Structure formats: structure tokens, C-alpha cells
Amino acid sequence: AAWHGPPRLNGLQAAAHFSSASDGRDRPSRASRPGSSNSNNNSKSSSSELASENRKKTAFRELQGELKMLLGNPDLARKIASVGVDSSIIKSGLVRFRNALLADELPGLPLSDVISNFVDSPKISHIIMPALYAFLQREYPNETSNLTLLINSSDLRAPAEWYPQARAIKRKIVMHIGPTNSGKTYAAIQRFKQSTTGIYCGRCGCLRMSDNVTKWSCTVEMALIGRHFDVAVVDEIQMIGDAQRGWAWTQAVLALQADEIHLCGEGTAVEVIRRLCRFTGDELVVNEYERLTSLTIANKSLDGQLSNVQPGDALIAFSRKTVHKVKAQLETVTKMRAAVIYGSLPPESRAEQAKAFNDPNSKYSVLVASDAIGMGLNLNIRRIVFVAMDKFNGSDMVPLTISQAKQIAGRAGRFGTQWENGFVTTLNPWDLKQLHAQMKMNAPRIMAAGVLPTFEQIERFAVMLPNDTLAQLLTKFEDLAQFDGSFFLCNLDGLREIAKTIQPLPMSLRDRFYFIQAPCNVDDPFSKDIMLKYARAHSRGATLELSDAFTLDDFDDTRAALAGKKLKDLEIRHRCIILYLWLSMRFPETFTEREQAVAMKEECEGLISKCLANLRAPSNARSSHGKKKHAHAYQPSHDADGREMQVRGQTGDRARPHAKAFEQRKPRDVLERALFSVDADASPSADWSVGGDGHAKIKAKTHKQRVSRAVRLTGDGRGGGGGERGDGGDGGDWQEEAVHEFVIPAGKRRFEADGGRQAKPE
């Protein structure tokens, strides 16, 4: 039966609906539990109802304020006029739209959904703008005729029709679904090996096979949709719902010209694939698999001590820098050596590190890795140890999803190895409860597949908006895109940034469109410079050898003292080589030296291997007294002016944590800004008193391992947020100290902040 959305609710009712549903768990009433009393039940019920009422009032009030700022911004009126809306109706239209939204009278956009999205992220323009344009189009048809043409050109409701060659084939879709270590991918690969022609598409290009002209292995983004194959295998099909890369899995499912397409992954993707098969008319077979060995969730953590790590363990962190830091600390407090795997390492290097860890005769008995361990690698892991249970999502620290936690935890234990039965735990005791809870839950079903606009759609936009840049066209497309619930538009931020980078160069729209899809992170200065060199050569019609862009001449010395710094630089250069190879497949007349690039790629991978082999724990990993520091402690750094102030803290039964606060002073009649930092040894709760003019107090709840874990702060102020973008799927690199920033209102001597998180970019 079709689901038509939640019941329509008005105003505060919608906020209440969100508040009661946001917990996501069904609990029996306390009165139904043994040993409970009606008085306790009534008291707790009243308290819960009061808290719920306060939450709904706060959420609704804040949403009203956010809408007032968003819809009252003069830039928004100019933006609406730029897509063909008559300026005479914009002001009144915005007022009517706001009233209809708050009264829960907008078709297809329940107020409860808006509140839910607002609570998750204060940026709600991505759901407001499509509804706004649809409202204006419906209420003012004569004044929005040009807008209607643009909306019709941004229709993303039937992407199956974009690939007529695939629709001409009678395809059979076979899903292999099950948990990690269930043999689902093995079954698909066996069929791949039996085929005459085939292609394997994975999350990363790390499958090693004796490929020839009839067998291919590549990332999903590189899937060869213009060739015919007997068999295609698409791994990690649950990624079809990923906000960044989901479009590539959708394209593979809809566009691959193969007689058989085998999809491997979680059962959460079954429903969305069923829907896609109804669109394409393909036959669908679903094969379900059970885990081959046992998986035990431990009742005890490692108590925060890396000295409790054992051979066969894999410690899971979620940034490149944390992976290397944990490796260094582990090798300081134990005699074990650790292999490392993370997203920004080349696939070949990840495979090499995996091989070393799997070899019982190698020097590497422990693995420190990011969630990249789920990227097509076979690993003999005895126990998974989560260093933390949250990760950076590009703008904030967020808890792992159920799917992520289960996918990683399931890597413990492998059929046919010395570690057949797997175990899972956490480094720190405060993460263990979350781990147990998530392992008992079912991951939510994926209900929509990610898509990106086609070149033809962007081209039609360009004809109607001839003065807009490609970045502006993408933004307007994003605002106007039409969906029916089966698809969603993937994040366009990365494409936009590349479009802005190459905008000054003369280039056709089609070539620009290809360039912005290239695998390049222009947030990195070196990568941005190389992208400009590549694009400039193409715009001039010149040929470009890779050695004319950069060389590896400065990387011969990979001694231990230099290994860490050179390793990161080599990883960046490897990505720039991959970028050259990617462009050479699309613009062979410009990027002519493919063989040279392949040779440099292999040289770079060799240098990376040497750096990894030479990595050693830093000499300052021990205190001046020769005692080992806490294996998970992070030392805060000074602020730009070198000022530092001691913080007084109440820490309950635990030892007083090492913590400092830095203050940047301005005149008291303006504001005071306190930069608040908590060391990893902090207790799960703390009441900090920060010295200085005003004696501001900040109450914080800290319960995570990494620096700056004040994840929940309550009161009447709001702090600054932000942070660096992640890269390579690892959640970004964090500075030695991440800080929370709170703006303290002038004249307030006591302050409790509801603060955001801010990370210093590396």
C-alpha cells in the first residue's frame, strides 16, 4: 500500500508530533513494569509531558524566527526574480507562503517534516525553496510562466528514461543481501568469474583480478555504461541512498547494459530496488544470506586504555589524523606494530596494509582504520574496537548510523580464518551503551535513490538563463528540482566548488560539466592548483604531460623523521595522478601521457609504502619523567596570542581532568568570547567555571573520547558552529585541539550556552 505521509497537523500540534516521535523507540509505560509505583509514574509522566511541551514550543518558536529571517532576506527576493517570477507578487507571495507553511496547509510538505529537518540542521532552505517555488507557481500562474519552464526542465522523476540503450535489453537483477561476512559478495563474484565479459563496480577501486579486455574493475562512478557485458556486479548497493555518492549507484542500476546485474549489500536497499525495477521493467530476484560465524558484543570496554588492545584487534577511528595518532600512541604503550587503513590512502596501499595485517608472520598484529575497512577488503579481524561512536559528516560531529555501526562491527570474525568468531567493543566505557543499542536495532529502509542532473537538463537551463555561471545554474536547479519520493538530488556542493574554480577559463558548457564531475577536492590548495593547471591546458587546446604539472622528485627521502609529513603530501599527489587519468579517458587529446601517469602512480604508491613502513611513534609521546601518558589523551594547544587560563572543574568521582580555556577579550559592553576545550580524560559530566571579566560559567556534558566533546549544552545562548569538510570518506582531518566557541552576551556574569562545535581546519 502506498504511504501518503504523516497525518496533517496544525502549528504546535506538528511540533508536538515531532517531539513525541523523535525518540524513535517504543517503550512500555512505567506502570507496566515490575516494582513501579503509580506516584512515580505520574511524577515522571508529568515531567516528561512538561519537557515535551517545552521542546515543541521552542522548536516552533525557533522555526518561526528562522522563516522570518529566510523569507525576509532581500537576497531571496532577488533570487526568486532571477528565475522568472514577476517581482510585483514576490513580497505578498512570501507572506502567504509563510502563513500556509505554519498553518500546515502546504501540499506535500507537512509542518512536522519541516520541524524535524530544522532540529536536525538549522539550514532548511533545501526543503523550503522547492516548496516555495511550487507554491508561487500554483498561486500565481500568470506571473510565473518562465519559472514553469525551468521547473519542467528540472524534472527528476523519471531517470530510467535517460538510458534508452539499457531499456532495450531484457535484464535480470539479482540481489545478494545479508550482513557482513555472510558470503553474499562471494556468490556474485563467482558468477562474474564464469562470465565471458563482465564488470565489477565497487565503493573504491581495490579489487585485484587478472583483468583483460573483457573483464573490468572500477569504482561505481567509473562504471562503463556505454558497453555491453554478460555480467555486472555492483557492490555496497545500500550506498544508493548516500547523500554524496548515491547518484553513482542509481546510475549503475539504471544504465548498465548487462544481461545480469548482481547487487550486493544490505537488505535496507531491497524496497528502493524493487521500485526501480518497476520503472525499468527488469526481472528481480532477491537472495538472502545469514552470517557464517558468530558475532559477540562485549559487556566491557577497554576502559580507555590502549594497553588493553590485543593481537588481531582493529581500532576504528573516523579521521586520517586520529588513525595516525592512535597508531602512534598504541605503538608507544605496547610492543605491537599497527597497520593503517583509511580513505585517502590509495586502494593499492590499503590492500597492501590489509595483506600485512592478515599475515600472521608479519610485524603488524593490530590494525588502526577508518570506516574504509568496509571498502571491499578481506580482513582477518578478531575484535573490532570503536575509538569513538560518532564521525564528522562535513559540517558537524554526528553519531554513527545503525547501518554504519553494524557494517563496521560485522568485520570482526571471518569464516575460514583463525578468527572465525568475532567480538566488538569500544575503547571508552561511555560509548558501549550506544554500541549495544545500535546493534539491536534494524537499520531504516532506504526509500529513495540519489540522482544528479544530466548535461541536457543543465544545458536547457543555460539556454533560459544565458548570463548565469555553471555554479549559479546548479544552485537554481537544486532549488527547482522536482521529485516524486522515489529519488532525491545528491549534494551539489563539491560540483559547485569545482565550477567556481574553473569559471574564469574559457570552456564550453559540456566540457565544464565533465570537469566538475572529476574526482577532485578543491578545498585542498595543492589539488585546486593542479585542477586549474589541467583545466587551463584544456581550455587552451594544448597537450599536457603529467610531469609538466608536478613531479615526485622531492620525495626520495622517506626516513622516519619525514615519513608523516611526506605521506600526506604523497596521498594528495596520488589523487592528482588519478585525476589526470580520469580526465585522460574523457579528453585524450589534452591529457596524452596516460602511460607516464600510470608509471608515476606506481612510483607514488611505492613511496607511500615506504612512508608507512617508516612511521614511528613521536619521541615526545612520553612525559619528561619517562612515564607513559594516558593512551587516549590529547593535549590542547594555545590560542593565537599564547594566552592560557586554568579552568576549575567539578568532575565527580573521577580524577580532575586536564582542561584549559582561552579567552579573547573585547570591551565588556560588546561581548566576551570564551574558547572552551576539554581534554579526552574529562569525566562524562563537568561544571566548568571560566575565569576572566564576567566570570562566565559554562555547563557541559562531555562523554566522548576525542578532544572537545561538549556535545550537549543547555541554556539561553547559542554558540558558533562550523568545521572543516571531510575528505576521502574519513570525516576530515582534525587539528590537535578542536574547540567549542561560545559568544557571551555583554553584562551577563553567568551563562549557560547551547553551543555548536567548531573545529580548526588543519
PDB file of C-alpha atoms in Angstrom, residues 436-535:
ATOM      1  CA  HIS A 436      24.743  -2.198  22.280  1.00  0.00           C
ATOM      2  CA  ALA A 437      21.669  -0.162  21.405  1.00  0.00           C
ATOM      3  CA  GLN A 438      22.570   0.203  17.730  1.00  0.00           C
ATOM      4  CA  MET A 439      23.465  -3.453  17.284  1.00  0.00           C
ATOM      5  CA  LYS A 440      19.962  -4.394  18.490  1.00  0.00           C
ATOM      6  CA  MET A 441      18.203  -2.034  16.086  1.00  0.00           C
ATOM      7  CA  ASN A 442      17.194  -2.567  12.490  1.00  0.00           C
ATOM      8  CA  ALA A 443      18.587  -0.018  10.076  1.00  0.00           C
ATOM      9  CA  PRO A 444      15.860   2.068   8.414  1.00  0.00           C
ATOM     10  CA  ARG A 445      14.907   1.132   4.883  1.00  0.00           C
ATOM     11  CA  ILE A 446      16.226   3.247   2.044  1.00  0.00           C
ATOM     12  CA  MET A 447      13.184   4.760   0.379  1.00  0.00           C
ATOM     13  CA  ALA A 448      14.775   6.997  -2.279  1.00  0.00           C
ATOM     14  CA  ALA A 449      17.741   6.778  -4.663  1.00  0.00           C
ATOM     15  CA  GLY A 450      20.198   9.620  -5.276  1.00  0.00           C
ATOM     16  CA  VAL A 451      20.472  11.309  -8.674  1.00  0.00           C
ATOM     17  CA  LEU A 452      22.350  14.164 -10.331  1.00  0.00           C
ATOM     18  CA  PRO A 453      21.126  16.376 -13.176  1.00  0.00           C
ATOM     19  CA  THR A 454      22.090  15.348 -16.694  1.00  0.00           C
ATOM     20  CA  PHE A 455      24.046  17.598 -19.014  1.00  0.00           C
ATOM     21  CA  GLU A 456      20.969  18.009 -21.201  1.00  0.00           C
ATOM     22  CA  GLN A 457      18.997  19.385 -18.263  1.00  0.00           C
ATOM     23  CA  ILE A 458      21.727  21.854 -17.326  1.00  0.00           C
ATOM     24  CA  GLU A 459      22.026  22.831 -20.981  1.00  0.00           C
ATOM     25  CA  ARG A 460      18.302  23.674 -21.134  1.00  0.00           C
ATOM     26  CA  PHE A 461      18.744  25.799 -18.005  1.00  0.00           C
ATOM     27  CA  ALA A 462      21.656  27.612 -19.638  1.00  0.00           C
ATOM     28  CA  VAL A 463      19.537  28.476 -22.688  1.00  0.00           C
ATOM     29  CA  MET A 464      16.885  30.079 -20.476  1.00  0.00           C
ATOM     30  CA  LEU A 465      19.438  31.723 -18.130  1.00  0.00           C
ATOM     31  CA  PRO A 466      22.247  32.697 -20.528  1.00  0.00           C
ATOM     32  CA  ASN A 467      24.008  35.062 -18.112  1.00  0.00           C
ATOM     33  CA  ASP A 468      24.364  32.565 -15.270  1.00  0.00           C
ATOM     34  CA  THR A 469      27.577  30.732 -14.461  1.00  0.00           C
ATOM     35  CA  LEU A 470      27.556  26.952 -14.130  1.00  0.00           C
ATOM     36  CA  ALA A 471      27.686  27.268 -10.331  1.00  0.00           C
ATOM     37  CA  GLN A 472      24.612  29.517 -10.435  1.00  0.00           C
ATOM     38  CA  LEU A 473      22.810  27.116 -12.763  1.00  0.00           C
ATOM     39  CA  LEU A 474      23.461  24.258 -10.324  1.00  0.00           C
ATOM     40  CA  THR A 475      22.076  26.273  -7.426  1.00  0.00           C
ATOM     41  CA  LYS A 476      18.893  27.162  -9.298  1.00  0.00           C
ATOM     42  CA  PHE A 477      18.478  23.595 -10.488  1.00  0.00           C
ATOM     43  CA  GLU A 478      18.801  22.453  -6.888  1.00  0.00           C
ATOM     44  CA  ASP A 479      16.052  24.854  -5.822  1.00  0.00           C
ATOM     45  CA  LEU A 480      13.657  23.895  -8.613  1.00  0.00           C
ATOM     46  CA  ALA A 481      14.206  20.140  -8.962  1.00  0.00           C
ATOM     47  CA  GLN A 482      11.028  18.053  -8.939  1.00  0.00           C
ATOM     48  CA  PHE A 483      10.763  14.611  -7.307  1.00  0.00           C
ATOM     49  CA  ASP A 484       8.073  12.047  -6.566  1.00  0.00           C
ATOM     50  CA  GLY A 485       9.574  10.403  -3.472  1.00  0.00           C
ATOM     51  CA  SER A 486      11.497   7.687  -5.314  1.00  0.00           C
ATOM     52  CA  PHE A 487      14.560   9.874  -5.943  1.00  0.00           C
ATOM     53  CA  PHE A 488      16.456  12.714  -4.290  1.00  0.00           C
ATOM     54  CA  LEU A 489      19.083  15.163  -5.510  1.00  0.00           C
ATOM     55  CA  CYS A 490      22.570  14.412  -4.197  1.00  0.00           C
ATOM     56  CA  ASN A 491      24.670  17.142  -2.623  1.00  0.00           C
ATOM     57  CA  LEU A 492      25.976  19.539  -5.280  1.00  0.00           C
ATOM     58  CA  ASP A 493      28.454  21.449  -3.096  1.00  0.00           C
ATOM     59  CA  GLY A 494      31.534  19.682  -4.475  1.00  0.00           C
ATOM     60  CA  LEU A 495      30.430  20.221  -8.081  1.00  0.00           C
ATOM     61  CA  ARG A 496      29.739  23.875  -7.347  1.00  0.00           C
ATOM     62  CA  GLU A 497      33.191  24.447  -5.862  1.00  0.00           C
ATOM     63  CA  ILE A 498      34.942  22.996  -8.910  1.00  0.00           C
ATOM     64  CA  ALA A 499      32.667  25.060 -11.168  1.00  0.00           C
ATOM     65  CA  LYS A 500      33.706  28.233  -9.326  1.00  0.00           C
ATOM     66  CA  THR A 501      37.370  27.251  -9.525  1.00  0.00           C
ATOM     67  CA  ILE A 502      37.412  26.857 -13.324  1.00  0.00           C
ATOM     68  CA  GLN A 503      34.879  29.609 -14.090  1.00  0.00           C
ATOM     69  CA  PRO A 504      37.461  32.201 -15.298  1.00  0.00           C
ATOM     70  CA  LEU A 505      38.696  29.832 -18.011  1.00  0.00           C
ATOM     71  CA  PRO A 506      37.105  29.834 -21.488  1.00  0.00           C
ATOM     72  CA  MET A 507      35.434  26.465 -21.927  1.00  0.00           C
ATOM     73  CA  SER A 508      32.259  25.008 -23.421  1.00  0.00           C
ATOM     74  CA  LEU A 509      29.396  24.164 -21.075  1.00  0.00           C
ATOM     75  CA  ARG A 510      29.745  20.457 -21.907  1.00  0.00           C
ATOM     76  CA  ASP A 511      33.453  20.439 -21.024  1.00  0.00           C
ATOM     77  CA  ARG A 512      32.760  22.338 -17.790  1.00  0.00           C
ATOM     78  CA  PHE A 513      30.107  19.781 -16.909  1.00  0.00           C
ATOM     79  CA  TYR A 514      32.610  16.941 -17.346  1.00  0.00           C
ATOM     80  CA  PHE A 515      35.277  18.757 -15.322  1.00  0.00           C
ATOM     81  CA  ILE A 516      33.033  19.369 -12.313  1.00  0.00           C
ATOM     82  CA  GLN A 517      32.350  15.620 -12.053  1.00  0.00           C
ATOM     83  CA  ALA A 518      36.067  14.863 -11.791  1.00  0.00           C
ATOM     84  CA  PRO A 519      37.370  13.303  -8.529  1.00  0.00           C
ATOM     85  CA  CYS A 520      38.947  16.417  -7.036  1.00  0.00           C
ATOM     86  CA  ASN A 521      38.722  18.142  -3.667  1.00  0.00           C
ATOM     87  CA  VAL A 522      39.433  21.806  -4.425  1.00  0.00           C
ATOM     88  CA  ASP A 523      39.364  22.595  -0.697  1.00  0.00           C
ATOM     89  CA  ASP A 524      42.948  21.326  -0.725  1.00  0.00           C
ATOM     90  CA  PRO A 525      45.206  24.119  -2.073  1.00  0.00           C
ATOM     91  CA  PHE A 526      47.557  21.821  -3.997  1.00  0.00           C
ATOM     92  CA  SER A 527      44.686  19.892  -5.601  1.00  0.00           C
ATOM     93  CA  LYS A 528      42.978  23.162  -6.525  1.00  0.00           C
ATOM     94  CA  ASP A 529      46.158  24.449  -8.172  1.00  0.00           C
ATOM     95  CA  ILE A 530      46.561  21.224 -10.158  1.00  0.00           C
ATOM     96  CA  MET A 531      42.922  21.272 -11.251  1.00  0.00           C
ATOM     97  CA  LEU A 532      43.459  24.805 -12.572  1.00  0.00           C
ATOM     98  CA  LYS A 533      46.572  23.684 -14.470  1.00  0.00           C
ATOM     99  CA  TYR A 534      44.677  20.789 -16.023  1.00  0.00           C
ATOM    100  CA  ALA A 535      41.658  22.933 -16.937  1.00  0.00           C
TER     101      ALA A 535
END
